[in-house]
Amino acid sequence: GNSVTQMEGPVTLSEEAFLTINCTYTATGYPSLFWYVQYPGEGLQLLLKATKADDKGSNKGFEATYRKETTSFHLEKGSVQVSDSAVYFCALSGAGTALIFGKGTTLSVSS
Amino acid sequence: KAGVTQTPRYLIKTRGQQVTLSCSPISGHRSVSWYQQTPGQGLQFLFEYFSETQRNKGNFPGRFSGRQFSNSRSEMNVSTLELGDSALYLCASSSLQGRDTEAFFGQGTRLTVV
């Protein structure tokens, strides 16, 4: 079945460091891919998405490219801030609006 | 525009009891999905409703059920609670049904079963 695997955390970085969170997927067909972020005590928020191969999603300095040949959708940011500390979830679209999530990666950024 | 509202925010129940959680979607959204979030299993899809009809269901036992009303508000019910049902239950609403549609999540209901 469809599944998402993302790197285990926690990831600890200093402010202004480069961030990569790896995400790979297994899917039949051509799913859409998403990154969601969960700040402490809050629900999930869509960070970015890509709907077809080679699409690049971007938002708030974060980017991810839909790579069909490597079945990957790695999240990157060139310079993280303390306010980026959160849990990041990679997800792919299932049937209807159902989402299949990875286990989540906790990012902690210190000043 | 008000976001997705889930009530209650916190709940403590005893094993064997049943519980009902409520979700009010964003105004105009007709699709509501439910997810269970636990430290061990992560986020798992429970079910999806669209225009009062269940469209998709995840791999959960029949003790987990839901419904959607004509105003798109949704409830989920868990009967005969088990300790393992302790989790954060998240509701998400979407304006459409489809794989590209953004899901907007509520803050969740934290259920503790003792």
PDB file of C-alpha atoms in Angstrom:
ATOM      1  CA  GLY A   1       0.000   0.000   0.000  1.00  0.00           C
ATOM      2  CA  ASN A   2       0.897   3.666  -0.136  1.00  0.00           C
ATOM      3  CA  SER A   3       3.296   4.876   2.528  1.00  0.00           C
ATOM      4  CA  VAL A   4       5.598   7.711   3.497  1.00  0.00           C
ATOM      5  CA  THR A   5       8.962   7.454   5.199  1.00  0.00           C
ATOM      6  CA  GLN A   6      10.648  10.494   6.649  1.00  0.00           C
ATOM      7  CA  MET A   7      13.837  10.894   8.598  1.00  0.00           C
ATOM      8  CA  GLU A   8      13.623  10.386  12.306  1.00  0.00           C
ATOM      9  CA  GLY A   9      14.210  13.362  14.525  1.00  0.00           C
ATOM     10  CA  PRO A  10      14.820  15.307  16.451  1.00  0.00           C
ATOM     11  CA  VAL A  11      16.793  17.634  14.244  1.00  0.00           C
ATOM     12  CA  THR A  12      18.642  20.300  16.201  1.00  0.00           C
ATOM     13  CA  LEU A  13      20.088  23.307  14.381  1.00  0.00           C
ATOM     14  CA  SER A  14      21.446  26.732  15.113  1.00  0.00           C
ATOM     15  CA  GLU A  15      19.719  29.780  13.706  1.00  0.00           C
ATOM     16  CA  GLU A  16      20.631  30.478  10.063  1.00  0.00           C
ATOM     17  CA  ALA A  17      21.712  26.880   9.426  1.00  0.00           C
ATOM     18  CA  PHE A  18      20.607  24.957   6.330  1.00  0.00           C
ATOM     19  CA  LEU A  19      17.768  22.490   6.806  1.00  0.00           C
ATOM     20  CA  THR A  20      17.010  19.257   4.967  1.00  0.00           C
ATOM     21  CA  ILE A  21      14.334  16.813   6.068  1.00  0.00           C
ATOM     22  CA  ASN A  22      14.246  13.710   3.897  1.00  0.00           C
ATOM     23  CA  CYS A  23      10.988  12.185   2.726  1.00  0.00           C
ATOM     24  CA  THR A  24      10.464   9.215   0.416  1.00  0.00           C
ATOM     25  CA  TYR A  25       7.223   7.602  -0.594  1.00  0.00           C
ATOM     26  CA  THR A  26       5.726   4.445  -2.024  1.00  0.00           C
ATOM     27  CA  ALA A  27       2.595   4.865  -4.074  1.00  0.00           C
ATOM     28  CA  THR A  28       0.626   3.524  -6.979  1.00  0.00           C
ATOM     29  CA  GLY A  29      -0.411   6.097  -9.505  1.00  0.00           C
ATOM     30  CA  TYR A  30       0.513   9.752  -9.242  1.00  0.00           C
ATOM     31  CA  PRO A  31      -0.275  11.138  -5.816  1.00  0.00           C
ATOM     32  CA  SER A  32       0.011  14.740  -4.719  1.00  0.00           C
ATOM     33  CA  LEU A  33       2.684  15.379  -2.099  1.00  0.00           C
ATOM     34  CA  PHE A  34       2.500  17.718   0.880  1.00  0.00           C
ATOM     35  CA  TRP A  35       4.478  19.069   3.785  1.00  0.00           C
ATOM     36  CA  TYR A  36       2.474  20.003   6.866  1.00  0.00           C
ATOM     37  CA  VAL A  37       3.802  21.722   9.986  1.00  0.00           C
ATOM     38  CA  GLN A  38       2.507  21.418  13.542  1.00  0.00           C
ATOM     39  CA  TYR A  39       3.445  24.090  16.065  1.00  0.00           C
ATOM     40  CA  PRO A  40       3.134  23.256  19.781  1.00  0.00           C
ATOM     41  CA  GLY A  41      -0.470  23.019  20.898  1.00  0.00           C
ATOM     42  CA  GLU A  42      -1.860  23.591  17.433  1.00  0.00           C
ATOM     43  CA  GLY A  43      -3.283  21.579  14.568  1.00  0.00           C
ATOM     44  CA  LEU A  44      -1.474  20.938  11.320  1.00  0.00           C
ATOM     45  CA  GLN A  45      -0.983  23.672   8.737  1.00  0.00           C
ATOM     46  CA  LEU A  46      -0.195  23.128   5.083  1.00  0.00           C
ATOM     47  CA  LEU A  47       3.333  24.365   4.391  1.00  0.00           C
ATOM     48  CA  LEU A  48       3.617  23.496   0.701  1.00  0.00           C
ATOM     49  CA  LYS A  49       2.472  20.998  -1.891  1.00  0.00           C
ATOM     50  CA  ALA A  50       3.307  19.611  -5.333  1.00  0.00           C
ATOM     51  CA  THR A  51       0.829  17.841  -7.562  1.00  0.00           C
ATOM     52  CA  LYS A  52       2.969  16.321 -10.302  1.00  0.00           C
ATOM     53  CA  ALA A  53       6.498  15.180 -11.048  1.00  0.00           C
ATOM     54  CA  ASP A  54       9.149  17.920 -11.119  1.00  0.00           C
ATOM     55  CA  ASP A  55       6.798  20.437  -9.481  1.00  0.00           C
ATOM     56  CA  LYS A  56       8.454  22.558  -6.816  1.00  0.00           C
ATOM     57  CA  GLY A  57       6.378  23.673  -3.866  1.00  0.00           C
ATOM     58  CA  SER A  58       7.569  26.682  -1.878  1.00  0.00           C
ATOM     59  CA  ASN A  59       6.377  28.797   1.020  1.00  0.00           C
ATOM     60  CA  LYS A  60       8.005  30.921   3.766  1.00  0.00           C
ATOM     61  CA  GLY A  61      11.483  30.065   2.471  1.00  0.00           C
ATOM     62  CA  PHE A  62      10.829  26.317   2.469  1.00  0.00           C
ATOM     63  CA  GLU A  63      11.040  24.324  -0.755  1.00  0.00           C
ATOM     64  CA  ALA A  64      10.471  20.751  -1.876  1.00  0.00           C
ATOM     65  CA  THR A  65      10.607  19.183  -5.339  1.00  0.00           C
ATOM     66  CA  TYR A  66       8.504  16.203  -6.417  1.00  0.00           C
ATOM     67  CA  ARG A  67      11.052  13.681  -7.701  1.00  0.00           C
ATOM     68  CA  LYS A  68       9.324  10.733  -9.301  1.00  0.00           C
ATOM     69  CA  GLU A  69      12.543   8.965 -10.304  1.00  0.00           C
ATOM     70  CA  THR A  70      13.735   8.811  -6.689  1.00  0.00           C
ATOM     71  CA  THR A  71      10.210   8.838  -5.146  1.00  0.00           C
ATOM     72  CA  SER A  72      11.292  11.681  -2.899  1.00  0.00           C
ATOM     73  CA  PHE A  73       9.998  15.031  -1.660  1.00  0.00           C
ATOM     74  CA  HIS A  74      12.734  16.406   0.578  1.00  0.00           C
ATOM     75  CA  LEU A  75      12.069  19.628   2.498  1.00  0.00           C
ATOM     76  CA  GLU A  76      14.766  22.309   2.472  1.00  0.00           C
ATOM     77  CA  LYS A  77      15.291  25.793   3.851  1.00  0.00           C
ATOM     78  CA  GLY A  78      18.398  27.841   3.395  1.00  0.00           C
ATOM     79  CA  SER A  79      18.398  29.645   6.730  1.00  0.00           C
ATOM     80  CA  VAL A  80      16.230  28.466   9.615  1.00  0.00           C
ATOM     81  CA  GLN A  81      14.879  30.691  12.381  1.00  0.00           C
ATOM     82  CA  VAL A  82      13.925  29.933  15.963  1.00  0.00           C
ATOM     83  CA  SER A  83      10.295  30.382  14.926  1.00  0.00           C
ATOM     84  CA  ASP A  84      10.626  27.387  12.563  1.00  0.00           C
ATOM     85  CA  SER A  85      10.834  25.035  15.548  1.00  0.00           C
ATOM     86  CA  ALA A  86       7.945  22.619  15.070  1.00  0.00           C
ATOM     87  CA  VAL A  87       7.073  19.116  13.908  1.00  0.00           C
ATOM     88  CA  TYR A  88       7.114  18.617  10.129  1.00  0.00           C
ATOM     89  CA  PHE A  89       5.043  15.957   8.393  1.00  0.00           C
ATOM     90  CA  CYS A  90       5.433  14.693   4.859  1.00  0.00           C
ATOM     91  CA  ALA A  91       2.214  13.330   3.349  1.00  0.00           C
ATOM     92  CA  LEU A  92       0.762  11.976   0.148  1.00  0.00           C
ATOM     93  CA  SER A  93      -2.780  11.987  -1.121  1.00  0.00           C
ATOM     94  CA  GLY A  94      -4.829   8.855  -0.728  1.00  0.00           C
ATOM     95  CA  ALA A  95      -8.390   8.224  -1.836  1.00  0.00           C
ATOM     96  CA  GLY A  96     -10.598  11.312  -1.784  1.00  0.00           C
ATOM     97  CA  THR A  97      -9.078  13.887   0.522  1.00  0.00           C
ATOM     98  CA  ALA A  98      -7.438  11.282   2.786  1.00  0.00           C
ATOM     99  CA  LEU A  99      -3.796  11.927   3.569  1.00  0.00           C
ATOM    100  CA  ILE A 100      -1.128   9.356   4.376  1.00  0.00           C
ATOM    101  CA  PHE A 101       1.432  10.861   6.719  1.00  0.00           C
ATOM    102  CA  GLY A 102       4.981  10.106   7.670  1.00  0.00           C
ATOM    103  CA  LYS A 103       5.820   9.814  11.362  1.00  0.00           C
ATOM    104  CA  GLY A 104       6.921  13.439  11.632  1.00  0.00           C
ATOM    105  CA  THR A 105      10.270  15.102  12.258  1.00  0.00           C
ATOM    106  CA  THR A 106      10.789  17.423  15.209  1.00  0.00           C
ATOM    107  CA  LEU A 107      12.908  20.458  14.406  1.00  0.00           C
ATOM    108  CA  SER A 108      14.467  22.494  17.193  1.00  0.00           C
ATOM    109  CA  VAL A 109      16.287  25.715  16.300  1.00  0.00           C
ATOM    110  CA  SER A 110      18.363  27.564  18.870  1.00  0.00           C
ATOM    111  CA  SER A 111      19.618  31.123  18.748  1.00  0.00           C
TER     112      SER A 111
ATOM    113  CA  LYS B   1     -13.135  33.440   8.547  1.00  0.00           C
ATOM    114  CA  ALA B   2     -13.353  31.072  11.495  1.00  0.00           C
ATOM    115  CA  GLY B   3     -11.168  27.996  11.353  1.00  0.00           C
ATOM    116  CA  VAL B   4     -11.996  24.404  12.106  1.00  0.00           C
ATOM    117  CA  THR B   5     -13.393  24.099  15.616  1.00  0.00           C
ATOM    118  CA  GLN B   6     -13.161  20.903  17.626  1.00  0.00           C
ATOM    119  CA  THR B   7     -14.883  20.325  20.941  1.00  0.00           C
ATOM    120  CA  PRO B   8     -14.077  19.462  23.582  1.00  0.00           C
ATOM    121  CA  ARG B   9     -10.334  20.172  23.626  1.00  0.00           C
ATOM    122  CA  TYR B  10      -9.619  17.691  26.398  1.00  0.00           C
ATOM    123  CA  LEU B  11     -11.476  14.638  27.598  1.00  0.00           C
ATOM    124  CA  ILE B  12     -10.841  11.938  30.172  1.00  0.00           C
ATOM    125  CA  LYS B  13     -12.866   8.740  29.952  1.00  0.00           C
ATOM    126  CA  THR B  14     -12.828   5.349  31.614  1.00  0.00           C
ATOM    127  CA  ARG B  15     -12.240   2.073  29.796  1.00  0.00           C
ATOM    128  CA  GLY B  16     -15.461   0.650  28.458  1.00  0.00           C
ATOM    129  CA  GLN B  17     -17.219   3.993  28.150  1.00  0.00           C
ATOM    130  CA  GLN B  18     -18.079   5.669  24.879  1.00  0.00           C
ATOM    131  CA  VAL B  19     -17.206   9.150  23.683  1.00  0.00           C
ATOM    132  CA  THR B  20     -18.413  11.600  21.055  1.00  0.00           C
ATOM    133  CA  LEU B  21     -16.188  14.267  19.566  1.00  0.00           C
ATOM    134  CA  SER B  22     -17.426  17.194  17.524  1.00  0.00           C
ATOM    135  CA  CYS B  23     -15.990  19.103  14.582  1.00  0.00           C
ATOM    136  CA  SER B  24     -17.294  22.262  12.939  1.00  0.00           C
ATOM    137  CA  PRO B  25     -15.623  22.809   9.568  1.00  0.00           C
ATOM    138  CA  ILE B  26     -14.787  26.105   7.942  1.00  0.00           C
ATOM    139  CA  SER B  27     -17.921  27.733   6.601  1.00  0.00           C
ATOM    140  CA  GLY B  28     -18.637  26.455   3.114  1.00  0.00           C
ATOM    141  CA  HIS B  29     -16.459  23.360   3.413  1.00  0.00           C
ATOM    142  CA  ARG B  30     -18.324  20.151   2.724  1.00  0.00           C
ATOM    143  CA  SER B  31     -15.600  17.582   3.289  1.00  0.00           C
ATOM    144  CA  VAL B  32     -14.562  16.552   6.786  1.00  0.00           C
ATOM    145  CA  SER B  33     -11.877  14.006   7.627  1.00  0.00           C
ATOM    146  CA  TRP B  34     -10.797  12.583  10.949  1.00  0.00           C
ATOM    147  CA  TYR B  35      -7.329  11.457  12.024  1.00  0.00           C
ATOM    148  CA  GLN B  36      -5.890   9.799  15.100  1.00  0.00           C
ATOM    149  CA  GLN B  37      -2.455  10.968  16.263  1.00  0.00           C
ATOM    150  CA  THR B  38      -0.416   8.882  18.690  1.00  0.00           C
ATOM    151  CA  PRO B  39       3.313   8.876  19.497  1.00  0.00           C
ATOM    152  CA  GLY B  40       3.695   5.294  18.326  1.00  0.00           C
ATOM    153  CA  GLN B  41       1.592   5.193  15.164  1.00  0.00           C
ATOM    154  CA  GLY B  42       1.747   8.847  14.141  1.00  0.00           C
ATOM    155  CA  LEU B  43      -1.145  10.288  12.168  1.00  0.00           C
ATOM    156  CA  GLN B  44      -3.622   7.766  10.856  1.00  0.00           C
ATOM    157  CA  PHE B  45      -6.678   8.413   8.722  1.00  0.00           C
ATOM    158  CA  LEU B  46      -9.977   7.359  10.279  1.00  0.00           C
ATOM    159  CA  PHE B  47     -12.679   8.377   7.804  1.00  0.00           C
ATOM    160  CA  GLU B  48     -13.904  11.083   5.486  1.00  0.00           C
ATOM    161  CA  TYR B  49     -17.366  12.523   4.989  1.00  0.00           C
ATOM    162  CA  PHE B  50     -18.612  14.557   2.089  1.00  0.00           C
ATOM    163  CA  SER B  51     -22.157  15.878   1.882  1.00  0.00           C
ATOM    164  CA  GLU B  52     -23.282  13.636   4.753  1.00  0.00           C
ATOM    165  CA  THR B  53     -21.897  10.467   3.125  1.00  0.00           C
ATOM    166  CA  GLN B  54     -18.883   8.504   4.267  1.00  0.00           C
ATOM    167  CA  ARG B  55     -16.569   8.422   1.267  1.00  0.00           C
ATOM    168  CA  ASN B  56     -13.463   6.746   2.656  1.00  0.00           C
ATOM    169  CA  LYS B  57     -12.575   4.745   5.706  1.00  0.00           C
ATOM    170  CA  GLY B  58      -9.227   3.890   7.241  1.00  0.00           C
ATOM    171  CA  ASN B  59      -8.203   0.663   8.877  1.00  0.00           C
ATOM    172  CA  PHE B  60      -9.865   1.042  12.274  1.00  0.00           C
ATOM    173  CA  PRO B  61     -12.243  -1.296  14.106  1.00  0.00           C
ATOM    174  CA  GLY B  62     -15.987  -0.823  13.977  1.00  0.00           C
ATOM    175  CA  ARG B  63     -15.911   0.805  17.432  1.00  0.00           C
ATOM    176  CA  PHE B  64     -14.918   3.968  15.590  1.00  0.00           C
ATOM    177  CA  SER B  65     -17.786   5.574  13.739  1.00  0.00           C
ATOM    178  CA  GLY B  66     -18.793   8.977  12.508  1.00  0.00           C
ATOM    179  CA  ARG B  67     -21.445  11.013  10.848  1.00  0.00           C
ATOM    180  CA  GLN B  68     -21.944  14.327   9.143  1.00  0.00           C
ATOM    181  CA  PHE B  69     -24.927  16.600   9.394  1.00  0.00           C
ATOM    182  CA  SER B  70     -26.581  18.725   6.742  1.00  0.00           C
ATOM    183  CA  ASN B  71     -24.656  21.804   7.951  1.00  0.00           C
ATOM    184  CA  SER B  72     -21.393  19.840   7.398  1.00  0.00           C
ATOM    185  CA  ARG B  73     -20.647  19.566  11.104  1.00  0.00           C
ATOM    186  CA  SER B  74     -19.305  16.147  11.957  1.00  0.00           C
ATOM    187  CA  GLU B  75     -19.111  13.913  14.969  1.00  0.00           C
ATOM    188  CA  MET B  76     -17.057  10.853  15.621  1.00  0.00           C
ATOM    189  CA  ASN B  77     -17.925   8.246  18.205  1.00  0.00           C
ATOM    190  CA  VAL B  78     -15.760   5.649  19.873  1.00  0.00           C
ATOM    191  CA  SER B  79     -17.550   2.925  21.778  1.00  0.00           C
ATOM    192  CA  THR B  80     -16.152   0.535  24.391  1.00  0.00           C
ATOM    193  CA  LEU B  81     -13.057   2.631  24.925  1.00  0.00           C
ATOM    194  CA  GLU B  82      -9.690   0.934  25.321  1.00  0.00           C
ATOM    195  CA  LEU B  83      -6.513   2.349  26.826  1.00  0.00           C
ATOM    196  CA  GLY B  84      -4.964   2.353  23.362  1.00  0.00           C
ATOM    197  CA  ASP B  85      -7.576   4.814  22.149  1.00  0.00           C
ATOM    198  CA  SER B  86      -5.814   7.554  24.091  1.00  0.00           C
ATOM    199  CA  ALA B  87      -4.732   9.980  21.391  1.00  0.00           C
ATOM    200  CA  LEU B  88      -5.103  13.378  19.828  1.00  0.00           C
ATOM    201  CA  TYR B  89      -8.022  13.279  17.410  1.00  0.00           C
ATOM    202  CA  LEU B  90      -7.758  15.780  14.592  1.00  0.00           C
ATOM    203  CA  CYS B  91     -10.468  16.926  12.260  1.00  0.00           C
ATOM    204  CA  ALA B  92      -9.740  18.487   8.889  1.00  0.00           C
ATOM    205  CA  SER B  93     -12.070  20.233   6.483  1.00  0.00           C
ATOM    206  CA  SER B  94     -11.746  20.842   2.757  1.00  0.00           C
ATOM    207  CA  SER B  95     -13.778  22.846   0.304  1.00  0.00           C
ATOM    208  CA  LEU B  96     -13.747  20.111  -2.293  1.00  0.00           C
ATOM    209  CA  GLN B  97     -13.055  16.458  -2.585  1.00  0.00           C
ATOM    210  CA  GLY B  98      -9.915  15.538  -4.416  1.00  0.00           C
ATOM    211  CA  ARG B  99      -6.251  14.823  -4.103  1.00  0.00           C
ATOM    212  CA  ASP B 100      -5.053  18.391  -4.643  1.00  0.00           C
ATOM    213  CA  THR B 101      -7.349  19.990  -2.123  1.00  0.00           C
ATOM    214  CA  GLU B 102      -5.795  21.624   0.920  1.00  0.00           C
ATOM    215  CA  ALA B 103      -6.967  20.270   4.249  1.00  0.00           C
ATOM    216  CA  PHE B 104      -7.423  22.721   7.144  1.00  0.00           C
ATOM    217  CA  PHE B 105      -6.958  21.145  10.547  1.00  0.00           C
ATOM    218  CA  GLY B 106      -8.486  21.930  13.898  1.00  0.00           C
ATOM    219  CA  GLN B 107      -6.478  21.974  17.127  1.00  0.00           C
ATOM    220  CA  GLY B 108      -7.704  18.539  18.046  1.00  0.00           C
ATOM    221  CA  THR B 109      -9.355  16.816  20.964  1.00  0.00           C
ATOM    222  CA  ARG B 110      -6.975  15.179  23.431  1.00  0.00           C
ATOM    223  CA  LEU B 111      -8.655  11.974  24.659  1.00  0.00           C
ATOM    224  CA  THR B 112      -7.229  10.154  27.645  1.00  0.00           C
ATOM    225  CA  VAL B 113      -8.638   6.751  28.546  1.00  0.00           C
ATOM    226  CA  VAL B 114      -7.935   5.579  32.096  1.00  0.00           C
TER     227      VAL B 114
END
